CSV table of C-alpha atoms in Angstrom, one decimal:
chain,number,residue,atom,x,y,z
A,1,MET,CA,50.7,94.5,-23.5
A,2,ILE,CA,50.9,93.9,-27.3
A,3,GLU,CA,51.0,97.2,-29.2
A,4,PHE,CA,49.4,97.9,-32.6
A,5,PRO,CA,50.4,100.4,-35.3
A,6,PRO,CA,48.0,103.3,-35.8
A,7,VAL,CA,44.8,102.3,-37.5
A,8,PRO,CA,44.3,104.0,-40.9
A,9,ALA,CA,40.9,105.7,-41.4
A,10,PRO,CA,38.7,104.6,-44.3
A,11,ASP,CA,38.7,106.9,-47.3
A,12,VAL,CA,36.2,109.6,-46.1
A,13,THR,CA,36.4,111.3,-49.5
A,14,ALA,CA,35.2,108.1,-51.3
A,15,GLU,CA,32.5,107.6,-48.7
A,16,ALA,CA,31.3,111.2,-48.9
A,17,ARG,CA,31.3,111.2,-52.7
A,18,LEU,CA,29.0,108.1,-52.8
A,19,LYS,CA,26.7,109.6,-50.1
A,20,GLU,CA,26.4,112.8,-52.1
A,21,SER,CA,25.5,110.9,-55.2
A,22,LEU,CA,22.9,108.8,-53.4
A,23,VAL,CA,21.3,111.9,-51.9
A,24,SER,CA,20.7,113.3,-55.3
A,25,ASN,CA,19.0,110.1,-56.5
A,26,PRO,CA,15.5,109.4,-55.3
A,27,ARG,CA,15.6,105.7,-56.1
A,28,ALA,CA,19.0,105.3,-54.3
A,29,MET,CA,17.6,106.9,-51.3
A,30,SER,CA,14.8,104.3,-51.2
A,31,TYR,CA,17.4,101.7,-50.3
A,32,GLY,CA,17.4,103.0,-46.7
A,33,ARG,CA,20.2,101.6,-44.5
A,34,LEU,CA,21.6,99.7,-47.4
A,35,ALA,CA,22.8,103.0,-48.8
A,36,GLN,CA,24.7,103.5,-45.5
A,37,VAL,CA,26.3,100.1,-45.9
A,38,ALA,CA,27.4,100.9,-49.4
A,39,ALA,CA,28.9,104.2,-48.3
A,40,TRP,CA,30.8,102.4,-45.5
A,41,LEU,CA,32.1,99.8,-48.0
A,42,ALA,CA,33.1,102.5,-50.5
A,43,GLY,CA,35.2,104.2,-47.7
A,44,CYS,CA,36.8,100.9,-46.7
A,45,GLN,CA,37.6,100.0,-50.3
A,46,GLY,CA,38.7,103.5,-51.3
A,47,THR,CA,36.4,103.8,-54.3
A,48,HIS,CA,33.3,105.9,-54.7
A,49,ILE,CA,31.4,102.8,-56.0
A,50,PRO,CA,31.7,99.7,-53.8
A,51,GLN,CA,33.2,96.7,-55.5
A,52,ARG,CA,32.2,93.0,-55.2
A,53,LEU,CA,34.0,91.1,-52.5
A,54,ALA,CA,36.4,88.6,-54.0
A,55,ARG,CA,37.2,86.4,-50.9
A,56,PRO,CA,35.0,86.8,-47.8
A,57,ARG,CA,36.3,84.6,-45.0
A,58,THR,CA,34.5,83.5,-41.8
A,59,ILE,CA,36.9,83.0,-39.0
A,60,VAL,CA,35.6,81.2,-35.9
A,61,PHE,CA,37.7,81.4,-32.7
A,62,ALA,CA,37.1,78.3,-30.5
A,63,GLY,CA,37.9,77.7,-26.9
A,64,ASP,CA,36.8,75.9,-23.8
A,65,HIS,CA,36.2,77.9,-20.6
A,66,GLY,CA,36.7,76.6,-17.1
A,67,ILE,CA,33.7,78.6,-15.9
A,68,ALA,CA,31.5,76.2,-17.9
A,69,SER,CA,32.2,73.6,-15.1
A,70,ARG,CA,30.1,75.8,-12.8
A,71,GLY,CA,27.0,74.9,-14.9
A,72,VAL,CA,26.4,78.2,-16.5
A,73,SER,CA,25.1,76.8,-19.8
A,74,ALA,CA,22.4,74.6,-21.1
A,75,PHE,CA,25.3,72.6,-22.7
A,76,THR,CA,27.8,70.5,-20.9
A,77,PRO,CA,31.5,71.5,-21.3
A,78,GLU,CA,32.1,68.6,-23.7
A,79,ALA,CA,29.7,70.2,-26.3
A,80,SER,CA,32.4,72.6,-27.4
A,81,VAL,CA,34.6,69.9,-28.9
A,82,LEU,CA,31.6,68.1,-30.4
A,83,GLN,CA,30.5,71.3,-32.1
A,84,ALA,CA,34.1,71.9,-33.4
A,85,GLU,CA,34.2,68.4,-34.9
A,86,GLU,CA,30.8,69.0,-36.5
A,87,MET,CA,32.2,72.2,-38.1
A,88,GLU,CA,35.3,70.4,-39.3
A,89,ALA,CA,33.0,67.8,-40.9
A,90,GLY,CA,31.2,70.6,-42.7
A,91,SER,CA,27.8,69.9,-41.1
A,92,ALA,CA,27.6,72.7,-38.5
A,93,PRO,CA,25.2,75.6,-38.8
A,94,VAL,CA,28.1,77.9,-39.8
A,95,ASN,CA,28.9,75.7,-42.7
A,96,THR,CA,25.3,75.9,-44.0
A,97,ALA,CA,25.1,79.7,-43.5
A,98,ALA,CA,28.5,80.2,-45.1
A,99,ARG,CA,27.6,78.2,-48.2
A,100,ILE,CA,24.5,80.4,-48.6
A,101,ALA,CA,26.5,83.6,-48.0
A,102,GLY,CA,29.4,82.6,-50.4
A,103,SER,CA,32.0,82.6,-47.7
A,104,SER,CA,34.7,80.1,-46.8
A,105,VAL,CA,35.2,79.0,-43.1
A,106,ARG,CA,38.2,78.7,-40.9
A,107,LEU,CA,38.0,77.2,-37.4
A,108,VAL,CA,40.8,78.4,-35.1
A,109,ASP,CA,41.2,76.0,-32.2
A,110,VAL,CA,42.7,78.3,-29.7
A,111,SER,CA,41.9,76.6,-26.4
A,112,LEU,CA,39.5,73.7,-26.9
A,113,ASN,CA,39.9,70.8,-24.4
A,114,ARG,CA,41.4,68.4,-27.0
A,115,GLU,CA,44.7,67.6,-28.6
A,116,PRO,CA,44.4,68.6,-32.2
A,117,GLU,CA,46.6,67.2,-35.0
A,118,ASP,CA,47.9,70.6,-35.8
A,119,THR,CA,49.1,72.4,-32.6
A,120,GLN,CA,50.3,75.6,-34.3
A,121,ASP,CA,47.3,77.6,-33.2
A,122,LYS,CA,46.9,75.9,-29.8
A,123,ILE,CA,47.4,78.1,-26.7
A,124,SER,CA,46.0,75.9,-24.0
A,125,LEU,CA,43.5,73.1,-23.1
A,126,ALA,CA,40.6,75.1,-21.7
A,127,THR,CA,41.0,77.7,-19.0
A,128,ARG,CA,40.7,77.8,-15.3
A,129,PRO,CA,37.4,78.9,-13.7
A,130,PHE,CA,37.7,82.6,-13.5
A,131,ASP,CA,35.5,83.1,-10.5
A,132,VAL,CA,38.3,81.7,-8.3
A,133,ASP,CA,41.5,81.8,-10.4
A,134,ASN,CA,43.0,83.6,-13.3
A,135,ALA,CA,41.7,82.1,-16.6
A,136,MET,CA,45.3,82.2,-18.0
A,137,ASP,CA,48.7,83.5,-17.2
A,138,ASP,CA,50.6,86.4,-18.8
A,139,ALA,CA,52.4,84.1,-21.3
A,140,ASP,CA,49.2,82.6,-22.6
A,141,PHE,CA,47.7,86.1,-22.9
A,142,LEU,CA,50.6,87.3,-25.1
A,143,ARG,CA,50.7,84.1,-27.2
A,144,ALA,CA,46.9,84.4,-27.8
A,145,ALA,CA,47.3,88.0,-28.9
A,146,GLN,CA,50.1,87.2,-31.2
A,147,LEU,CA,48.1,84.3,-32.6
A,148,GLY,CA,45.2,86.7,-33.5
A,149,VAL,CA,47.7,89.0,-35.3
A,150,ARG,CA,49.3,86.2,-37.1
A,151,ILE,CA,46.0,84.8,-38.4
A,152,ALA,CA,44.9,88.2,-39.6
A,153,ASP,CA,48.1,88.6,-41.5
A,154,GLN,CA,47.9,85.1,-43.0
A,155,GLU,CA,44.4,85.6,-44.2
A,156,ILE,CA,44.9,89.1,-45.6
A,157,ASP,CA,48.1,88.0,-47.3
A,158,SER,CA,46.2,85.1,-48.9
A,159,GLY,CA,43.7,87.5,-50.4
A,160,ALA,CA,40.9,87.8,-47.9
A,161,ASP,CA,39.1,91.1,-48.4
A,162,PHE,CA,36.2,90.8,-45.8
A,163,PHE,CA,35.9,88.9,-42.5
A,164,ILE,CA,32.9,87.5,-40.7
A,165,ILE,CA,33.9,86.9,-37.1
A,166,GLY,CA,32.5,83.9,-35.2
A,167,ASP,CA,33.0,82.1,-31.9
A,168,LEU,CA,32.5,78.6,-30.5
A,169,GLY,CA,32.7,77.5,-26.8
A,170,VAL,CA,30.4,76.6,-24.0
A,171,GLY,CA,30.3,79.4,-21.4
A,172,ASN,CA,31.5,82.1,-23.8
A,173,THR,CA,28.6,84.5,-23.1
A,174,THR,CA,29.6,84.3,-19.4
A,175,VAL,CA,33.1,85.4,-20.4
A,176,ALA,CA,31.6,88.2,-22.5
A,177,ALA,CA,29.4,89.4,-19.7
A,178,ALA,CA,32.2,89.4,-17.1
A,179,VAL,CA,34.5,91.4,-19.4
A,180,MET,CA,31.9,93.9,-20.5
A,181,ALA,CA,30.4,94.4,-17.0
A,182,THR,CA,33.9,95.1,-15.7
A,183,PHE,CA,34.7,97.8,-18.2
A,184,ALA,CA,31.2,99.3,-18.4
A,185,TYR,CA,30.8,99.4,-14.6
A,186,THR,CA,27.6,97.4,-14.9
A,187,GLU,CA,25.9,95.3,-12.2
A,188,PRO,CA,26.0,91.5,-13.1
A,189,VAL,CA,22.2,91.2,-12.9
A,190,LYS,CA,21.8,93.8,-15.6
A,191,ILE,CA,24.3,92.3,-18.1
A,192,VAL,CA,23.9,88.5,-17.7
A,193,GLY,CA,21.6,87.0,-20.3
A,194,ARG,CA,20.1,83.6,-21.0
A,195,GLY,CA,23.0,82.5,-23.3
A,196,SER,CA,22.1,79.0,-24.6
A,197,GLY,CA,18.6,79.2,-23.2
A,198,ILE,CA,19.2,78.7,-19.5
A,199,ASN,CA,16.5,78.6,-16.8
A,200,ASP,CA,16.2,80.9,-13.8
A,201,GLU,CA,18.3,78.7,-11.5
A,202,VAL,CA,21.2,78.4,-14.0
A,203,TRP,CA,20.9,82.1,-14.7
A,204,LYS,CA,21.5,82.8,-10.9
A,205,VAL,CA,24.6,80.6,-11.1
A,206,LYS,CA,25.8,82.6,-14.1
A,207,VAL,CA,25.2,85.9,-12.3
A,208,ALA,CA,27.1,84.7,-9.3
A,209,ALA,CA,30.1,83.6,-11.5
A,210,VAL,CA,30.2,87.0,-13.2
A,211,ARG,CA,29.9,88.8,-9.8
A,212,ASP,CA,32.8,86.8,-8.3
A,213,ALA,CA,34.9,87.5,-11.4
A,214,MET,CA,34.2,91.2,-11.2
A,215,PHE,CA,35.1,91.2,-7.5
A,216,ARG,CA,38.4,89.5,-8.3
A,217,VAL,CA,39.5,92.3,-10.7
A,218,ARG,CA,38.0,95.2,-8.9
A,219,ASP,CA,41.4,96.7,-8.1
A,220,VAL,CA,42.9,96.3,-11.6
A,221,ARG,CA,39.9,97.3,-13.8
A,222,ASN,CA,41.9,100.1,-15.4
A,223,ASP,CA,44.6,97.6,-16.5
A,224,LEU,CA,43.3,96.0,-19.7
A,225,GLU,CA,45.8,93.2,-19.8
A,226,ALA,CA,45.3,92.3,-16.2
A,227,VAL,CA,41.5,92.1,-16.5
A,228,LEU,CA,41.7,90.0,-19.7
A,229,THR,CA,44.3,87.6,-18.2
A,230,ALA,CA,42.1,87.1,-15.2
A,231,ILE,CA,38.6,86.8,-16.5
A,232,SER,CA,38.6,86.3,-20.3
A,233,SER,CA,40.1,83.4,-22.3
A,234,PRO,CA,42.8,82.8,-25.0
A,235,ASP,CA,40.1,82.5,-27.8
A,236,PHE,CA,38.7,85.9,-26.7
A,237,VAL,CA,42.1,87.6,-26.7
A,238,ALA,CA,42.9,86.0,-30.1
A,239,ALA,CA,39.6,87.3,-31.6
A,240,ALA,CA,40.2,90.8,-30.2
A,241,ALA,CA,43.8,90.9,-31.5
A,242,PHE,CA,42.6,89.5,-34.9
A,243,MET,CA,40.1,92.3,-35.3
A,244,ALA,CA,42.6,95.0,-34.2
A,245,GLN,CA,45.1,93.7,-36.8
A,246,ALA,CA,42.5,93.4,-39.5
A,247,ALA,CA,41.7,97.1,-38.9
A,248,VAL,CA,45.4,98.0,-39.0
A,249,ARG,CA,45.5,96.4,-42.4
A,250,SER,CA,42.4,98.1,-43.6
A,251,THR,CA,40.1,95.1,-43.9
A,252,PRO,CA,36.4,95.5,-43.2
A,253,MET,CA,34.6,92.9,-41.0
A,254,LEU,CA,31.2,91.9,-39.8
A,255,ILE,CA,30.8,90.9,-36.1
A,256,ASP,CA,28.2,88.4,-34.9
A,257,GLY,CA,27.0,87.8,-31.3
A,258,ALA,CA,27.8,88.8,-27.8
A,259,PHE,CA,31.3,87.2,-27.6
A,260,THR,CA,32.5,88.8,-30.8
A,261,ALA,CA,30.9,92.1,-30.1
A,262,VAL,CA,32.7,92.4,-26.7
A,263,ALA,CA,35.9,91.2,-28.3
A,264,ALA,CA,35.4,94.0,-30.9
A,265,TYR,CA,35.1,96.5,-28.0
A,266,ILE,CA,38.4,95.3,-26.7
A,267,ALA,CA,39.9,95.5,-30.2
A,268,GLU,CA,38.9,99.2,-30.3
A,269,ARG,CA,40.7,99.7,-27.0
A,270,LEU,CA,43.8,97.9,-28.3
A,271,ALA,CA,43.9,99.8,-31.6
A,272,PRO,CA,41.8,103.0,-31.4
A,273,GLY,CA,39.9,103.5,-34.7
A,274,ALA,CA,39.4,99.8,-35.3
A,275,LYS,CA,35.6,100.2,-35.0
A,276,GLN,CA,35.7,102.2,-38.3
A,277,TRP,CA,36.4,98.9,-40.1
A,278,MET,CA,33.5,97.0,-38.3
A,279,MET,CA,29.9,96.5,-39.0
A,280,ALA,CA,27.5,94.8,-36.5
A,281,GLY,CA,25.7,92.0,-38.3
A,282,GLN,CA,22.9,91.2,-35.9
A,283,LEU,CA,21.7,91.8,-32.3
A,284,SER,CA,21.2,88.9,-29.9
A,285,PRO,CA,19.2,89.0,-26.7
A,286,GLU,CA,22.4,89.1,-24.5
A,287,PRO,CA,22.5,92.5,-22.6
A,288,CYS,CA,26.3,92.7,-22.9
A,289,HIS,CA,25.9,92.5,-26.7
A,290,ALA,CA,23.8,95.6,-26.8
A,291,ILE,CA,26.1,97.4,-24.4
A,292,ALA,CA,29.2,96.5,-26.6
A,293,VAL,CA,27.7,97.7,-29.9
A,294,GLN,CA,26.5,100.9,-28.3
A,295,ALA,CA,29.9,101.6,-26.9
A,296,LEU,CA,31.3,101.1,-30.4
A,297,ASP,CA,28.6,103.3,-31.9
A,298,LEU,CA,27.5,100.5,-34.2
A,299,THR,CA,23.9,99.8,-35.3
A,300,PRO,CA,23.3,96.1,-36.1
A,301,LEU,CA,21.8,95.4,-39.5
A,302,ALA,CA,19.2,93.2,-38.0
A,303,ALA,CA,17.8,92.1,-34.6
A,304,LEU,CA,17.5,88.4,-35.1
A,305,ASP,CA,17.9,87.2,-31.6
A,306,ILE,CA,20.2,84.5,-32.9
A,307,THR,CA,22.4,82.9,-30.1
A,308,THR,CA,23.9,80.1,-32.2
A,309,GLY,CA,27.4,81.6,-32.3
A,310,GLN,CA,29.8,80.4,-34.9
A,311,GLY,CA,29.1,83.6,-36.9
A,312,VAL,CA,25.7,82.3,-38.0
A,313,GLY,CA,23.8,85.5,-37.3
A,314,ALA,CA,26.3,87.6,-39.2
A,315,LEU,CA,26.4,85.2,-42.1
A,316,THR,CA,22.6,85.3,-42.3
A,317,VAL,CA,22.7,89.1,-43.0
A,318,PHE,CA,25.8,89.0,-45.1
A,319,PRO,CA,23.9,88.4,-48.4
A,320,ALA,CA,22.2,91.8,-47.8
A,321,ILE,CA,25.7,93.3,-48.0
A,322,THR,CA,26.6,91.5,-51.2
A,323,ALA,CA,23.2,92.5,-52.7
A,324,THR,CA,23.9,96.1,-51.6
A,325,ILE,CA,27.1,96.2,-53.6
A,326,ASP,CA,25.3,95.2,-56.8
A,327,LEU,CA,22.3,97.4,-56.2
A,328,ILE,CA,24.3,100.5,-55.5
A,329,ALA,CA,26.9,99.8,-58.2
A,330,ASP,CA,24.2,99.5,-60.9
A,331,GLU,CA,22.5,102.6,-59.6
A,332,MET,CA,25.6,104.6,-59.8
A,333,ARG,CA,26.2,103.3,-63.4
A,334,VAL,CA,22.8,104.5,-64.3
A,335,GLN,CA,23.4,107.9,-62.7
A,336,GLU,CA,26.7,108.3,-64.4
A,337,ALA,CA,25.1,107.5,-67.7
A,338,HIS,CA,22.6,110.3,-67.1
A,339,GLU,CA,25.3,112.7,-66.2
A,340,ALA,CA,27.3,111.7,-69.3
A,341,GLU,CA,24.3,112.7,-71.4
A,342,GLY,CA,24.5,116.2,-70.0
A,343,HIS,CA,22.3,116.1,-66.9
A,344,ALA,CA,23.8,117.8,-63.9
A,345,GLU,CA,22.2,115.2,-61.6
A,346,VAL,CA,19.5,112.6,-61.6
A,347,SER,CA,16.4,114.2,-60.2
A,348,GLY,CA,12.7,113.4,-60.0
A,349,ASP,CA,12.0,115.8,-63.0
A,350,GLU,CA,14.1,113.7,-65.5
A,351,PRO,CA,12.5,111.0,-67.7
A,352,GLY,CA,12.4,107.8,-65.9
A,353,TRP,CA,12.6,109.4,-62.4
A,354,GLU,CA,9.1,110.7,-62.0
A,355,VAL,CA,8.1,111.5,-58.5
A,356,ASP,CA,4.4,111.6,-57.5
A,357,ASP,CA,4.0,114.8,-55.4
A,358,ALA,CA,0.8,113.3,-53.9
A,359,THR,CA,2.7,110.6,-52.1
């Protein structure tokens, strides 16, 4: 099992200072959950006023999954490579969402069923169907975890100060459901969703695949590495290790759909405290997604029911985070100006801060 250094905690003093300032300011309080986002960012950045993000990066972990051959998705297994090629051409949904959000995009081909020009990040060509065989071997598990760590270090060393985590691969909600069901002791019928929009018959196939996977690991469910080796995938392990290492290096991140949320849950198990550096972007209809964010004690910023993957849902709400930074920073500048003029605090009794008692 790969080991991670202790995860440093965000600056609770900076976070508390901003919260205290916001509580004394009626207009700042009107920003609702955005004020909580600002306080979280202040703690992550170690400053009582959140600063603009200089280099947000969307990292998409891509892989093919042998379980897709069972027909668990509305897409055929070949669609993973086609979507990756679309992303590389700059015409995928994530490219559009990232342009709007002001983020750059990196596709990490961990285990797509193709031979890429650059094999540095390649762990395997797809995985074996995990309902009857281990998805990967011990060596691939370790290589995938090391890859996730290496990419996190590369990105942070290159100046990335915020991550949006995405995924790409047909069958990946089946992977997420199998992993989360195993660790949450949940029945397959309660955790398997519609994924790409499957009908009842395909849903039954998906439930059976998850059930068989859970049965295979029933005797090793307390062994994290054994479970992940058997029923996850290299792209899943790489994503989890990436998030764990990003937290070790004090870098905040926004998670997207079911696959990344369950990977975030694993990251927290790999590196306790990692969840302090995470925010949930949006909530999809996948039951395992809700279970994962609840286990992490995270509340998604929006319930958009987006199942596109690729980080699209998280990128859609990311502009709210960037807007929050400017809103709260400007508010704090106004408040500090009031305090500099001799006011102990900004209150509803001061000029410009009238409060109607009748409301």
